[in-house]
Amino acid sequence: AAMGDLWAPGGERGLYKTTDGGATWKAILQAEGSYADRVGCGDLAIDPSNPDVLYAALYARRRTPWSFVSGPDATDGKDLGGIFKSADGGRSWKKMEGGLPARTGRIGLAVFPGNPKIVYAVIGSDEGGTAGIDDLRSKSGGVFRSEDGGASWTRMSPLAPRPFYFSQIRVDPRDDKRVYLLGYALHVSDDAGRSFREDLFKKVHPDCHALVIDPGNPDRLLLGTDGGVYQSHDRGKGWAFLDRFDGGEYYRINLDDSDPYRICGGLQDNSNWVGPSQTHSKEGIRNCDWTMVEGGDGFSCVFDPENHDVIYAESQSGEVYRYNIANGQVKNLRPTPEEGQPAFRFHWNAPLIGGRHSKGVLYLGGNRVFRMERNGELWRLISPDLTMNEHEKTRTVGSGAETFGVVYTLAESPVKAGMLWAGTDDGKVWVTEDEGGRWTDLTANLPSAARGQWMNRIEPGSSDARVAYLAVDAHRAGNLAPLAYRTADGGRSWRSIVGDLPAEGPVKVIREDLKNPDLLFAGTEFGLFASLDRGERWVKFGDLPTVAVDDLMIHPRDLDLVIATHGRSLFIVDDLRPLEALTPAIRNEPAYLFAPRPAFGVFLKNGWVDSGGNAVYRGANPPEGALLSVWVREFTGEPLKLAIANSLGQPVAELTLPGTPGINRANWDLKPTKEMLIEYGGQPAKFLRPGEYDVTLTYGPVKQTQKLRVDIAPGIETR
């Protein structure tokens, strides 16, 4: 069942069949004529006793950044959706009509395995009028049941929660009267859908999108919601939250300068959270090490520069608030216009950033830019409406996700005070060099492919105020190509830095390294990429799963790269110094030992890491001790040898690496290696004394030494 592109007409839509295990596919059910490019197949149910009997639901829909239409409104008034049945494996089809409403939208289907003549459907329909987002009952749609294989249907209930968002129905494989309907809550019926209750939906995150019933044991349920996956062994009376995998969907993150530093970020429908980049515990980084800040959907976070227990965070539609972790106090700070004045528009994911040059200053983007200060209590407008302000596109009702005509990306130059860059969802780019006193419209200077598209992220240069990077996301216009640009003249001209990025992977964020402007990172819809030559060539980086990378931050002290993904939570690449230093000259060397960052020795606290079972999720701490990085140009068959000596020249450790081409990494735990212990009298391994050590690389004819600074936590006995 193929729905087709959400944002653009065309593509492969309808029901497809394969008879060679997926090697080829043939369309077997589509809308008629020219409307096949607007109508997709929303669901498919197969008779388990006869796989030639199929029930399929056709569904027309079209979304723009500011609207959503479905059913006949998407097909020039023609009612092309509905339930279709085939009894011959898809060679011929008949539309089901007996008792079903017209003007249908999304439809969910379920066949009862015990008697496949019994079929259920949850139907969205606009016949008789539409319903609001909070109205769970349809005027003509709802839950329908057939007992004759779809020939006739009985409307059992008007219940149809937010059809385009949910529309899934399930039936217990052993009890045709037990029906589950997914919505904001999990609705359950024991009388074939005549009445539904929500009493089983307890201590479960709302917005239910997936339900699986164990066919061999219907008491066991798996429920997927906006909060994760839950399991029940008693038909939903009790639920266990399966928090054993990294499934977070991050929109934005920020970092503080604690030691270890903390990460604060916003998650899709799971608030904003703050937690450590590492812990001094053998248990690693646990869920309980993180603190919920506040919010519904979580987005941008800013640490207060004077008190890191105070966090400014944002929820959907510009709901900014100040949260104090120490005492739990929350205050809403969202700017609101005076009575009788035009309303402000804020995107679902409005940009909130901290001032780089003025402590305590925040900037917030709506259709205009706001400057906030004095703990966010005071605000003033520092821009006019920076959008196209096309009224027909800015008046859509709904959840707030359709709000259009707003500043979507906002950034301040780290080099020049008062220099702000702004990009909008309707294709405009602006810059001000006097904190909003005068704004310059740069839109006409954009390359043709970027004009009128969604400005997803602006990244000012780290060392040159005239430099900025622009990530443009045009997938809402049907263009999946990566679009990324660099300006070196303050936005008067732009050049593409897409290079050899994959052809169908929209770029979501660009980050320039803090020290080396040739080193760039690109978060795309399908992973993370790095470039050593300002975007001429890119390589996939970070060993991530295939996942959207929505945000990237480089810690200015530790030089770690923190990666926020939309589906697999957070990752950290430790210490970017080797990449920063990987110049063409070094790449031509047979081998090269990079200067290591200072190392810190501390004993990890004991925990239940070996006794907690396999169902406990723990984020990995970085390896202990000193991180040593070596470049190798090509494999020679010889290993890399690293010898470590103290300030008196006495050897204390020896490490060996395989010499794989690329950057090799090893961790020294700041203790003597085993071949050195006899020289020291066979004492148990302890940390070596703090001080300066020499690390010497030997690789064929290459011999090179770098200094390493070692510090040990106070109170720890050393050798």
XYZ file of C-alpha atoms in Angstrom:
719
model
C 0.000 0.000 0.000
C 1.762 3.146 -1.247
C 0.610 6.614 -0.237
C 2.994 8.556 -2.466
C 4.811 11.792 -1.717
C 3.171 13.733 1.114
C 4.016 17.143 -0.356
C 3.912 16.785 -4.134
C 1.670 15.036 -6.685
C 2.871 12.133 -8.760
C 5.130 9.265 -7.853
C 4.079 5.690 -7.208
C 0.676 5.634 -5.509
C -1.862 2.897 -4.990
C -1.673 -0.816 -4.272
C 1.236 -2.810 -5.713
C 1.836 -6.554 -5.920
C 5.048 -8.548 -6.236
C 5.261 -12.188 -7.309
C 9.064 -12.439 -7.231
C 9.862 -11.587 -3.621
C 10.043 -7.840 -4.155
C 12.346 -7.722 -7.184
C 9.557 -6.150 -9.290
C 6.170 -4.618 -8.498
C 2.982 -4.113 -10.501
C 0.226 -1.613 -9.728
C -3.051 -3.468 -9.198
C -5.273 -0.704 -7.755
C -5.077 3.013 -8.493
C -7.417 5.953 -8.928
C -8.789 6.576 -12.367
C -7.147 8.730 -15.001
C -5.233 11.837 -14.096
C -6.135 11.529 -10.424
C -3.772 8.627 -9.893
C -1.098 11.178 -8.958
C -3.162 12.413 -5.975
C -4.723 9.222 -4.589
C -2.726 6.658 -2.645
C -3.502 3.434 -0.858
C -3.783 3.985 2.887
C -4.322 0.466 4.192
C -4.557 -3.167 3.129
C -6.152 -6.157 4.872
C -5.872 -9.732 3.598
C -8.234 -12.599 4.372
C -5.975 -15.013 6.306
C -7.952 -18.021 5.039
C -7.856 -16.967 1.383
C -5.058 -14.596 0.333
C -6.843 -13.814 -2.945
C -9.437 -11.853 -0.939
C -8.134 -8.342 -0.382
C -9.572 -5.171 1.153
C -7.804 -1.921 0.266
C -8.517 1.697 1.137
C -7.825 4.469 -1.367
C -7.116 7.875 0.141
C -6.578 11.216 -1.585
C -4.602 13.816 0.274
C -2.313 16.763 -0.347
C -0.238 18.705 2.158
C 1.500 22.041 1.870
C 3.540 23.705 4.598
C 0.460 25.744 5.494
C -2.485 23.413 4.760
C -3.802 19.883 4.579
C -6.672 18.723 2.375
C -8.014 15.228 1.781
C -10.832 13.331 0.158
C -12.788 15.081 -2.619
C -11.198 18.412 -1.668
C -7.941 17.006 -3.046
C -9.486 15.637 -6.264
C -11.578 18.517 -7.660
C -14.690 17.348 -5.826
C -14.596 13.803 -7.188
C -15.144 11.139 -4.535
C -12.423 8.653 -5.450
C -11.555 7.214 -2.061
C -13.195 4.382 -0.164
C -12.914 0.657 0.508
C -12.301 -1.674 -2.442
C -12.463 -5.490 -2.483
C -10.846 -8.052 -4.748
C -11.627 -11.778 -4.734
C -9.044 -12.725 -7.350
C -5.719 -11.545 -5.963
C -6.090 -8.002 -7.286
C -7.015 -8.645 -10.933
C -10.417 -7.001 -10.463
C -11.894 -4.715 -7.812
C -15.281 -3.567 -6.574
C -15.924 -0.496 -4.444
C -17.777 -1.285 -1.198
C -20.825 0.952 -0.708
C -23.565 -0.710 1.306
C -23.948 1.458 4.416
C -20.634 3.342 4.019
C -20.380 7.147 3.944
C -19.209 9.258 1.013
C -16.507 11.944 1.000
C -14.080 9.639 2.758
C -10.589 10.509 3.911
C -8.221 8.111 5.602
C -9.518 4.610 6.368
C -8.132 1.832 8.559
C -9.059 -1.844 8.046
C -9.019 -5.098 10.038
C -10.196 -8.639 9.231
C -11.216 -10.989 12.069
C -9.115 -14.175 11.630
C -11.663 -16.412 13.324
C -14.313 -15.552 10.735
C -12.906 -13.542 7.797
C -16.410 -12.483 6.772
C -16.225 -10.054 9.704
C -14.386 -6.891 8.660
C -13.927 -3.663 10.600
C -13.147 -0.197 9.286
C -12.524 3.171 10.911
C -13.457 5.833 8.392
C -12.780 9.526 8.215
C -15.556 11.289 6.331
C -16.542 14.912 5.692
C -20.075 14.013 4.666
C -22.342 16.227 6.741
C -19.508 18.559 7.778
C -16.031 18.526 9.180
C -14.832 18.263 12.780
C -12.161 20.082 14.772
C -8.927 18.599 16.041
C -10.399 17.884 19.501
C -13.716 16.469 18.262
C -13.307 12.700 18.393
C -16.639 11.957 16.699
C -17.409 12.164 13.027
C -20.751 13.293 11.622
C -20.890 10.411 9.149
C -17.701 8.428 9.627
C -16.534 6.344 12.568
C -16.303 2.599 13.222
C -18.087 0.258 10.789
C -18.548 -3.520 10.854
C -19.412 -5.953 8.094
C -20.459 -9.570 8.666
C -20.721 -10.559 4.989
C -17.272 -9.808 3.635
C -17.957 -6.150 2.924
C -21.216 -6.459 1.007
C -23.021 -4.481 3.713
C -21.838 -2.397 6.655
C -23.268 -1.231 9.959
C -22.109 1.966 11.601
C -21.240 0.905 15.134
C -19.880 4.186 16.501
C -19.132 7.752 15.323
C -15.737 7.569 17.050
C -12.938 8.589 14.628
C -10.188 10.515 16.419
C -8.216 12.904 14.168
C -8.487 10.651 11.108
C -5.467 11.852 9.100
C -3.210 11.305 12.133
C -4.483 7.959 13.470
C -7.097 5.802 11.636
C -5.936 2.398 12.789
C -8.221 -0.323 14.086
C -7.456 -3.821 15.401
C -9.602 -6.799 16.353
C -8.673 -9.503 18.844
C -7.839 -12.655 16.807
C -10.011 -14.832 19.109
C -12.825 -12.431 20.039
C -14.585 -10.545 17.233
C -16.275 -8.275 19.765
C -12.956 -7.035 21.201
C -11.928 -4.022 19.130
C -9.056 -1.581 19.656
C -9.143 1.896 18.107
C -6.058 4.090 18.125
C -6.225 7.811 18.864
C -4.900 10.236 21.423
C -5.726 7.376 23.796
C -6.254 3.672 23.203
C -10.010 3.093 22.865
C -11.271 -0.422 23.632
C -14.630 -2.026 22.903
C -16.031 -5.364 24.065
C -19.312 -5.095 22.152
C -18.135 -4.959 18.530
C -17.581 -1.235 18.585
C -20.947 -0.066 19.887
C -19.281 1.498 22.906
C -15.666 2.338 23.659
C -13.842 3.024 26.892
C -10.381 4.393 27.740
C -9.881 2.849 31.189
C -7.037 0.624 29.926
C -5.045 3.661 28.841
C -3.259 4.363 32.117
C 0.307 5.602 32.604
C 0.880 5.483 28.857
C 2.037 8.376 26.689
C -0.724 9.707 24.407
C -0.912 9.607 20.607
C -1.204 5.929 19.691
C 0.123 5.086 16.237
C 0.830 1.340 16.215
C -0.692 -1.715 17.867
C 0.247 -5.362 17.425
C -1.721 -8.211 18.992
C 0.181 -11.464 19.482
C -1.789 -13.921 17.297
C -0.791 -16.849 19.490
C -1.533 -15.056 22.761
C -3.986 -12.136 22.366
C -3.378 -11.095 25.971
C -0.007 -9.752 24.808
C -0.058 -6.330 23.139
C 2.661 -4.044 21.808
C 1.636 -0.393 21.600
C 3.632 2.328 19.839
C 2.985 5.926 20.849
C 4.652 9.319 20.647
C 6.356 8.343 23.899
C 7.817 5.025 22.781
C 6.844 1.350 22.919
C 4.759 -0.329 25.633
C 3.981 -3.984 26.282
C 1.029 -5.574 28.053
C 0.511 -9.204 29.047
C -3.087 -8.776 30.275
C -4.958 -7.182 27.325
C -3.989 -3.674 28.345
C -4.817 -3.672 32.056
C -1.162 -2.953 32.813
C 1.683 -1.705 30.660
C 5.468 -1.941 30.815
C 7.403 0.867 29.146
C 10.169 -0.614 26.968
C 12.858 1.978 27.665
C 15.686 -0.302 26.578
C 16.645 1.265 23.242
C 17.660 4.699 22.000
C 14.590 6.007 20.170
C 14.567 9.730 20.966
C 13.518 12.196 18.262
C 15.534 15.360 18.886
C 14.754 18.656 17.199
C 17.409 20.929 18.744
C 20.182 20.707 21.363
C 22.472 23.014 23.334
C 25.519 22.512 25.575
C 26.841 24.156 28.748
C 30.410 24.414 30.091
C 30.027 22.157 33.131
C 32.661 19.446 33.570
C 31.497 17.054 32.273
C 29.324 19.282 30.123
C 25.586 18.822 29.938
C 23.299 18.536 26.948
C 19.821 20.033 26.852
C 17.507 19.222 24.002
C 13.924 19.065 22.841
C 12.196 15.839 21.807
C 9.154 15.276 19.656
C 6.172 15.290 22.049
C 8.476 14.381 24.940
C 9.407 17.755 26.419
C 12.901 19.150 26.915
C 15.519 17.171 28.839
C 18.933 17.931 30.314
C 21.616 15.393 31.157
C 25.357 14.721 31.300
C 27.644 13.990 28.378
C 29.292 11.401 30.620
C 29.170 10.140 34.199
C 31.800 8.897 36.646
C 29.942 5.639 37.096
C 30.494 2.146 35.754
C 26.790 2.090 34.928
C 27.287 4.557 32.094
C 24.713 7.235 31.309
C 21.314 6.081 32.501
C 17.819 7.398 31.880
C 17.690 8.491 35.526
C 20.697 10.779 34.968
C 18.448 12.995 32.823
C 15.955 15.577 34.080
C 12.795 16.696 32.313
C 12.753 20.463 31.984
C 9.216 21.214 30.806
C 7.070 21.363 27.706
C 4.897 19.334 25.355
C 6.922 18.979 22.204
C 10.440 20.082 23.087
C 12.572 22.274 20.865
C 15.291 24.836 21.559
C 17.059 25.158 24.925
C 19.469 27.816 26.212
C 21.520 27.556 29.420
C 21.625 30.719 31.517
C 25.241 31.955 31.378
C 25.274 32.910 35.078
C 23.392 29.946 36.537
C 23.399 26.698 34.570
C 20.578 25.331 36.693
C 18.383 27.875 34.927
C 17.349 26.828 31.429
C 15.300 28.726 28.879
C 13.391 26.185 26.850
C 10.707 26.202 24.244
C 7.672 24.172 23.404
C 5.541 24.345 20.273
C 4.415 27.652 18.815
C 6.861 29.872 20.661
C 5.942 28.816 24.198
C 9.145 29.974 25.908
C 9.624 29.362 29.604
C 12.321 29.611 32.230
C 12.944 26.515 34.334
C 15.086 26.220 37.450
C 16.356 22.664 37.892
C 17.322 23.312 41.520
C 13.859 24.250 42.754
C 11.488 23.348 39.906
C 10.146 26.863 39.381
C 8.705 27.532 35.938
C 7.724 30.844 34.374
C 6.160 31.367 30.962
C 7.928 34.035 28.899
C 6.153 33.877 25.533
C 5.828 37.339 23.994
C 2.220 38.349 23.361
C 0.912 41.402 21.506
C -1.167 44.075 23.126
C -4.936 43.703 22.992
C -6.251 44.771 19.611
C -2.915 44.285 17.833
C -2.075 41.679 15.154
C -1.168 38.275 16.531
C 2.403 37.045 16.399
C 3.058 33.899 14.397
C 5.414 31.246 15.727
C 6.395 28.018 14.032
C 5.874 24.659 15.715
C 9.677 24.677 16.055
C 10.491 28.359 16.601
C 14.202 29.284 16.893
C 15.379 30.374 20.355
C 19.078 31.238 20.730
C 21.296 32.738 23.406
C 23.214 35.925 22.721
C 26.900 35.296 21.999
C 28.115 38.778 22.943
C 25.697 39.987 25.634
C 25.175 37.821 28.706
C 21.573 37.041 29.499
C 20.219 38.057 26.083
C 17.949 35.719 24.115
C 16.625 35.990 20.589
C 13.355 34.372 19.479
C 12.046 34.057 15.940
C 8.391 34.341 14.965
C 7.140 36.271 11.987
C 9.312 38.946 13.598
C 12.477 38.725 15.717
C 12.310 39.318 19.471
C 15.119 40.352 21.800
C 14.654 39.114 25.371
C 16.711 40.046 28.424
C 16.672 40.228 32.234
C 16.033 36.483 32.617
C 13.637 36.617 29.697
C 11.239 38.925 31.532
C 11.653 41.866 29.134
C 11.245 41.694 25.378
C 11.132 44.004 22.421
C 10.712 43.627 18.690
C 13.867 44.196 16.663
C 12.538 43.462 13.185
C 9.524 44.042 10.964
C 7.666 41.033 9.577
C 10.484 39.257 7.713
C 8.233 36.891 5.761
C 6.270 37.172 2.526
C 3.189 37.549 4.777
C 0.833 36.000 2.256
C -2.449 36.087 4.150
C -4.064 33.083 2.494
C -1.153 30.982 3.786
C -1.085 32.273 7.340
C -4.623 31.625 8.537
C -4.852 27.835 8.727
C -6.388 26.362 11.868
C -5.042 23.193 13.463
C -2.434 22.022 15.913
C 0.039 24.828 15.203
C 2.205 22.643 12.959
C 0.635 24.375 9.949
C 1.593 27.889 11.053
C 3.374 29.428 8.091
C 5.157 32.642 7.250
C 7.708 32.671 10.093
C 11.407 32.958 10.812
C 12.477 29.313 11.003
C 16.213 29.764 11.501
C 18.011 32.466 13.465
C 21.711 32.777 14.299
C 24.130 35.364 15.673
C 27.672 35.768 14.401
C 30.268 34.624 16.954
C 32.671 37.147 15.424
C 30.679 40.377 15.172
C 28.350 41.622 17.903
C 24.884 42.604 16.713
C 25.120 40.612 13.479
C 22.083 38.353 13.141
C 21.075 36.111 10.255
C 17.442 35.059 9.726
C 15.813 32.652 7.268
C 12.109 32.024 6.794
C 9.998 29.042 5.819
C 8.720 30.938 2.764
C 12.111 31.505 1.213
C 13.534 34.755 2.553
C 17.018 35.384 3.994
C 17.988 38.493 5.978
C 20.972 39.907 7.835
C 21.351 42.783 10.288
C 24.669 44.127 11.528
C 23.276 46.433 14.212
C 21.001 44.066 16.176
C 17.910 44.861 14.180
C 18.363 48.550 13.552
C 18.442 47.825 9.816
C 17.753 44.536 8.060
C 19.076 43.705 4.590
C 17.015 41.391 2.402
C 19.396 38.900 0.744
C 16.716 36.821 -0.957
C 17.385 38.088 -4.477
C 20.993 36.920 -4.184
C 20.092 33.280 -3.580
C 20.758 30.611 -6.218
C 17.691 29.727 -8.277
C 17.269 26.284 -6.690
C 16.939 27.872 -3.238
C 14.492 30.632 -4.082
C 11.085 30.238 -2.519
C 12.198 27.201 -0.512
C 12.310 26.462 3.207
C 15.399 27.991 4.830
C 16.193 25.209 7.262
C 19.358 26.466 8.978
C 21.832 29.317 8.856
C 25.319 28.845 10.308
C 27.520 31.944 10.698
C 31.242 31.499 10.157
C 33.311 30.843 13.267
C 36.184 33.144 12.334
C 34.938 35.455 9.563
C 31.813 37.588 9.960
C 31.282 37.680 6.198
C 30.971 33.888 6.012
C 27.737 31.995 6.546
C 26.284 28.650 5.503
C 22.718 27.970 4.430
C 20.921 24.603 4.505
C 17.808 24.659 2.322
C 15.167 21.942 2.544
C 12.995 21.787 -0.580
C 11.352 18.401 -0.001
C 8.016 20.126 0.677
C 8.124 21.253 -2.953
C 8.881 17.722 -4.142
C 12.637 18.275 -4.482
C 14.720 15.819 -2.447
C 18.077 17.074 -3.688
C 20.593 18.315 -1.086
C 20.835 22.123 -1.130
C 23.633 23.770 0.847
C 25.458 27.021 0.216
C 28.300 29.207 1.514
C 28.711 32.964 1.305
C 32.018 34.718 1.866
C 30.749 38.264 1.251
C 27.952 38.728 3.770
C 25.237 37.199 1.601
C 25.784 39.104 -1.638
C 26.672 35.866 -3.415
C 26.401 32.154 -2.596
C 28.107 29.033 -3.927
C 26.978 25.451 -3.606
C 28.885 23.218 -1.186
C 26.847 20.093 -1.956
C 29.808 18.429 -3.649
C 29.196 14.683 -3.775
C 26.513 14.423 -1.091
C 23.920 11.721 -1.909
C 21.469 12.888 -4.555
C 18.260 12.362 -2.561
C 19.156 13.448 0.972
C 17.943 16.917 1.987
C 20.430 18.833 4.129
C 19.029 19.818 7.513
C 21.982 21.513 9.234
C 25.537 22.660 8.434
C 28.205 23.276 11.103
C 31.615 24.806 10.550
C 34.400 23.673 12.846
C 35.297 26.191 15.538
C 38.984 26.282 14.586
C 39.344 24.991 11.042
C 36.976 26.664 8.530
C 37.759 23.978 5.950
C 36.174 21.330 8.180
C 32.390 21.137 7.767
C 29.713 18.786 9.053
C 26.356 18.234 7.339
C 23.367 16.648 9.003
C 21.064 15.209 6.347
C 17.838 13.256 6.212
C 19.842 10.031 6.012
C 22.905 10.546 8.157
C 25.949 12.663 8.988
C 28.674 13.719 6.562
C 32.009 15.515 6.965
C 34.132 17.536 4.538
C 37.773 18.522 4.880
C 37.715 20.960 1.948
C 34.753 23.302 2.542
C 32.231 21.076 0.826
C 34.036 19.978 -2.313
C 33.965 16.343 -1.174
C 32.016 14.634 1.612
C 32.339 11.322 3.443
C 29.739 9.592 5.581
C 30.839 10.061 9.160
C 30.196 8.887 12.689
C 29.098 5.281 12.075
C 25.465 6.231 12.718
C 22.392 4.247 11.770
C 20.505 5.595 8.763
C 18.642 8.395 10.501
C 17.819 12.074 10.115
C 20.355 14.369 11.793
C 18.480 17.472 12.922
C 21.140 19.296 14.920
C 24.892 19.409 15.550
C 26.870 21.196 18.266
C 30.630 21.399 18.863
C 31.670 21.882 22.476
C 34.105 24.831 22.548
C 36.244 23.422 25.391
C 36.235 19.670 24.825
C 35.829 19.898 21.031
C 33.377 17.002 21.019
C 30.774 16.840 18.267
C 27.286 16.207 19.677
C 24.817 14.770 17.162
C 21.053 15.025 17.608
C 19.068 12.552 15.535
C 15.359 12.347 14.897
C 14.800 8.725 15.846
C 17.967 7.385 17.472
C 18.643 9.982 20.187
C 22.106 11.446 20.794
C 25.629 10.482 19.758
C 28.967 12.073 20.651
C 32.164 11.999 18.597
C 34.964 12.552 21.114
C 37.631 15.173 20.374
C 37.633 16.655 16.892
C 41.252 17.853 17.157
C 42.600 15.193 14.768
C 40.096 16.163 12.084
C 40.855 19.852 12.636
C 44.563 19.163 12.094
C 44.168 16.781 9.155
C 45.622 19.104 6.508
C 46.635 17.926 3.025
C 50.261 17.932 4.167
C 49.515 15.574 7.067
C 47.415 13.327 4.820
C 50.515 12.879 2.653
C 52.543 11.652 5.619
C 52.855 7.832 6.060
C 51.766 8.281 9.683
C 51.173 11.157 12.069
C 50.508 11.361 15.819
C 48.107 14.182 16.674
C 48.589 16.312 19.764
C 46.320 14.759 22.420
C 43.998 16.767 24.597
C 44.699 16.777 28.357
C 43.654 13.589 30.157
C 41.948 13.267 33.521
C 42.111 10.246 35.823
C 39.181 9.414 38.070
C 37.871 6.160 39.519
C 34.417 5.179 38.313
C 31.830 4.475 40.974
C 30.524 0.941 41.244
C 26.985 0.147 40.213
C 24.622 -2.594 39.114
C 25.964 -2.668 35.582
C 26.753 -6.398 35.834
C 23.562 -7.310 37.668
C 20.849 -5.251 36.015
C 20.006 -7.670 33.249
C 19.940 -7.065 29.512
C 16.778 -4.961 29.486
C 18.367 -1.834 30.970
C 19.483 0.851 28.538
C 22.725 2.652 29.282
C 24.461 5.218 27.142
C 28.186 4.546 26.844
C 30.660 6.765 28.631
C 33.750 7.742 26.665
C 36.712 5.415 27.322
C 38.764 6.300 30.372
C 42.057 8.123 30.285
C 43.920 9.649 27.362
C 42.556 9.533 23.830
C 45.425 9.098 21.346
C 44.854 9.529 17.603
C 47.166 8.509 14.745
C 46.786 9.108 11.010
C 47.864 6.300 8.671
C 47.997 6.887 4.924
C 48.099 3.286 3.765
C 48.300 -0.177 5.256
C 51.807 -1.672 5.255
C 51.205 -4.730 7.385
C 53.100 -3.237 10.307
C 51.394 -2.300 13.567
C 51.485 1.170 15.091
C 53.452 1.371 18.327
C 52.913 4.058 20.945
C 55.434 4.356 23.788
C 54.638 6.581 26.761
C 57.326 7.935 29.094
C 57.261 10.207 32.135
C 59.119 13.504 32.495
C 62.296 11.631 33.523
C 62.220 9.616 30.323
C 61.205 6.405 32.096
C 58.860 4.177 30.035
C 55.460 3.662 31.673
C 53.203 2.240 28.959
C 53.219 0.657 25.523
C 50.230 0.448 23.178
C 49.835 -1.236 19.784
C 47.322 -0.418 17.026
C 46.689 -2.365 13.787
C 47.562 0.524 11.469
C 44.299 0.748 9.536
C 44.282 3.516 6.906
C 42.610 6.625 8.282
C 42.536 7.898 11.851
C 43.338 5.198 14.407
C 42.388 5.775 18.030
C 43.540 4.236 21.300
C 42.777 4.941 24.920
C 45.474 4.787 27.557
C 43.994 4.340 31.031
C 46.796 6.419 32.714
C 48.212 3.309 34.372
C 51.334 1.292 33.615
C 50.719 -1.380 31.015
C 51.354 -4.962 32.150
C 54.846 -5.283 30.659
C 55.955 -2.340 32.836
C 54.683 -3.570 36.188
C 57.698 -5.736 37.018
C 60.018 -2.763 36.669
C 57.935 -1.003 39.285
C 58.092 -3.864 41.780
C 54.922 -5.665 40.730
C 52.619 -3.278 42.557
C 48.905 -3.277 41.668
C 48.068 -0.902 38.846
C 47.386 2.627 40.032
C 47.124 5.898 38.200
C 50.457 7.448 37.429
C 51.283 10.791 38.929
C 49.905 13.930 37.324
C 52.267 15.805 35.076
C 53.583 15.899 31.533
C 54.266 12.721 29.562
C 55.829 12.010 26.172
C 53.900 9.886 23.677
C 56.107 8.518 20.899
C 54.783 6.962 17.686
C 56.852 4.381 15.815
C 55.626 3.199 12.410
C 58.236 1.949 10.005
C 60.668 4.838 9.491
C 58.290 7.306 11.176
C 59.128 8.330 14.723
C 57.256 11.257 16.279
C 56.617 12.531 19.821
C 53.783 14.616 21.297
C 53.296 15.960 24.824
C 50.406 14.759 26.982
C 49.173 16.548 30.099
C 47.739 14.225 32.774
C 45.659 15.358 35.758
C 44.325 13.076 38.493
C 41.232 13.707 40.604
C 42.020 14.986 44.124
C 42.404 12.373 46.865
C 43.338 9.491 44.578
C 46.507 7.605 45.509
C 48.962 7.443 42.614
C 52.168 5.505 41.924
